[in-house]
Amino acid sequence: MKHITHDKGDLGIVKVQASFIEAGYQIFVPLSSASAFDLIILINNEFKRIQVKYVKSKDNKITISVRRAIRNGRAKFITNIDFDILAIYCPCTNKCYFINKEEFQESVTLRLTKPKNNQQLSIKMAEDYTII
């Protein structure tokens, strides 16, 4: 099914929300869509800001840059300092992946399959990021 950009973002947020609910977390939603994050969850009595991205895999990789402009009349760029956890929904795998902001700077690549050359250094396997 083909989705327009806004629909993709909405679908990603709903899939991530479902994952959080299944895991037993409370979810809070900002009132403004211009917020630097999409959701807030409560983990061990601590609030975590969640940035959600809908990303299709390509060549057995999920690659995402977290920089984006907020549409509020001014250009402001979001980086990993503006949220605590990056949540990625991939429609190709129908799974959500969760990455703490300390694990990347502006972009991250998750591998769905092992590299053909068996490289292991600096490789992030997607399956390692399915649990919050």
Coordinates of C-alpha atoms in Angstrom, one line a residue:
M1 CA 0.0 0.0 0.0
K2 CA 1.3 3.4 -0.9
H3 CA 1.3 6.1 1.8
I4 CA 2.0 9.8 1.6
T5 CA 4.7 11.2 3.9
H6 CA 2.3 12.4 6.6
D7 CA 0.6 9.0 6.7
K8 CA 3.9 7.2 7.0
G9 CA 4.8 9.3 10.1
D10 CA 1.4 8.6 11.6
L11 CA 1.7 4.9 11.0
G12 CA 5.2 4.9 12.5
I13 CA 3.9 6.6 15.6
V14 CA 1.0 4.2 16.0
K15 CA 3.2 1.1 15.6
V16 CA 5.7 2.5 18.1
Q17 CA 2.9 3.3 20.6
A18 CA 1.6 -0.3 20.2
S19 CA 5.0 -1.6 21.0
F20 CA 5.2 0.6 24.1
I21 CA 1.7 -0.5 25.3
E22 CA 2.6 -4.2 24.7
A23 CA 5.7 -3.6 26.9
G24 CA 3.6 -2.1 29.6
Y25 CA 4.8 1.5 29.4
Q26 CA 2.7 4.6 29.9
I27 CA 2.6 6.9 26.8
F28 CA 2.2 10.7 26.8
V29 CA 1.7 12.7 23.6
P30 CA 2.9 16.4 23.1
L31 CA 0.1 18.8 22.1
S32 CA 2.2 20.4 19.3
S33 CA 3.4 18.6 16.2
A34 CA 6.3 21.1 16.1
S35 CA 7.8 19.5 19.2
A36 CA 11.3 18.1 18.9
F37 CA 10.0 14.7 19.9
D38 CA 6.9 12.6 19.1
L39 CA 6.1 10.8 22.4
I40 CA 7.1 10.6 26.0
I41 CA 7.1 7.3 27.9
L42 CA 7.6 6.6 31.6
I43 CA 10.3 4.0 32.3
N44 CA 11.3 3.2 35.9
N45 CA 9.8 6.5 37.1
E46 CA 11.8 8.4 34.6
F47 CA 10.3 10.2 31.5
K48 CA 12.0 9.6 28.2
R49 CA 11.5 11.7 25.0
I50 CA 10.9 9.5 21.9
Q51 CA 11.6 10.6 18.3
V52 CA 9.8 8.3 15.9
K53 CA 10.9 7.6 12.3
Y54 CA 9.2 5.5 9.6
V55 CA 12.0 4.0 7.5
K56 CA 11.9 1.4 4.7
S57 CA 14.9 -0.9 4.6
K58 CA 17.2 -0.9 1.5
D59 CA 19.9 -3.4 0.7
N60 CA 19.2 -5.2 4.0
K61 CA 19.9 -2.0 6.0
I62 CA 17.8 0.6 7.8
T63 CA 19.5 3.9 7.6
I64 CA 18.2 7.1 9.1
S65 CA 19.3 10.7 9.8
V66 CA 17.6 12.3 12.7
R67 CA 18.1 15.9 11.5
R68 CA 14.9 17.5 10.4
A69 CA 13.4 21.0 10.3
I70 CA 10.5 22.0 12.4
R71 CA 7.8 23.9 10.5
N72 CA 7.0 26.8 12.8
G73 CA 8.0 29.6 10.6
R74 CA 11.7 29.1 11.3
A75 CA 14.2 26.4 10.5
K76 CA 15.4 24.5 13.5
F77 CA 17.2 21.3 13.2
I78 CA 16.7 18.4 15.5
T79 CA 19.6 16.2 16.6
N80 CA 19.9 13.4 19.2
I81 CA 20.3 16.0 22.0
D82 CA 16.6 16.8 21.5
F83 CA 15.3 13.4 22.5
D84 CA 16.4 10.3 24.5
I85 CA 15.4 7.4 22.4
L86 CA 15.1 7.0 18.6
A87 CA 12.2 4.7 17.7
I88 CA 12.2 3.4 14.1
Y89 CA 9.3 1.6 12.5
C90 CA 10.3 -0.4 9.4
P91 CA 7.3 -1.5 7.2
C92 CA 9.5 -4.1 5.4
T93 CA 10.0 -6.0 8.6
N94 CA 6.9 -4.7 10.4
K95 CA 9.0 -4.2 13.5
C96 CA 10.1 -1.3 15.7
Y97 CA 13.7 -0.7 16.7
F98 CA 14.8 1.4 19.7
I99 CA 18.2 3.1 20.0
N100 CA 19.4 5.2 22.9
K101 CA 20.7 8.6 21.8
E102 CA 24.2 7.8 23.2
E103 CA 24.7 5.2 20.5
F104 CA 24.8 7.6 17.5
Q105 CA 25.2 11.2 16.5
E106 CA 23.2 12.4 13.5
S107 CA 22.6 9.1 11.7
V108 CA 22.5 5.4 12.3
T109 CA 22.4 2.2 10.2
L110 CA 20.9 -1.0 11.5
R111 CA 21.7 -4.2 9.5
L112 CA 19.0 -6.8 8.9
T113 CA 21.5 -9.4 7.8
K114 CA 25.1 -10.0 8.6
P115 CA 27.7 -8.3 6.3
K116 CA 29.0 -10.7 3.6
N117 CA 32.6 -10.0 4.7
N118 CA 31.7 -11.0 8.3
Q119 CA 32.7 -7.6 9.6
Q120 CA 31.6 -7.1 13.2
L121 CA 33.2 -3.9 14.3
S122 CA 30.8 -0.9 14.4
I123 CA 27.9 -3.0 13.0
K124 CA 24.5 -2.6 14.6
M125 CA 22.3 -5.6 14.0
A126 CA 18.6 -4.6 13.9
E127 CA 17.5 -7.5 16.0
D128 CA 19.6 -6.2 18.9
Y129 CA 17.4 -3.1 19.1
T130 CA 13.9 -4.6 19.2
I131 CA 13.6 -4.3 23.0
I132 CA 13.2 -1.0 24.8

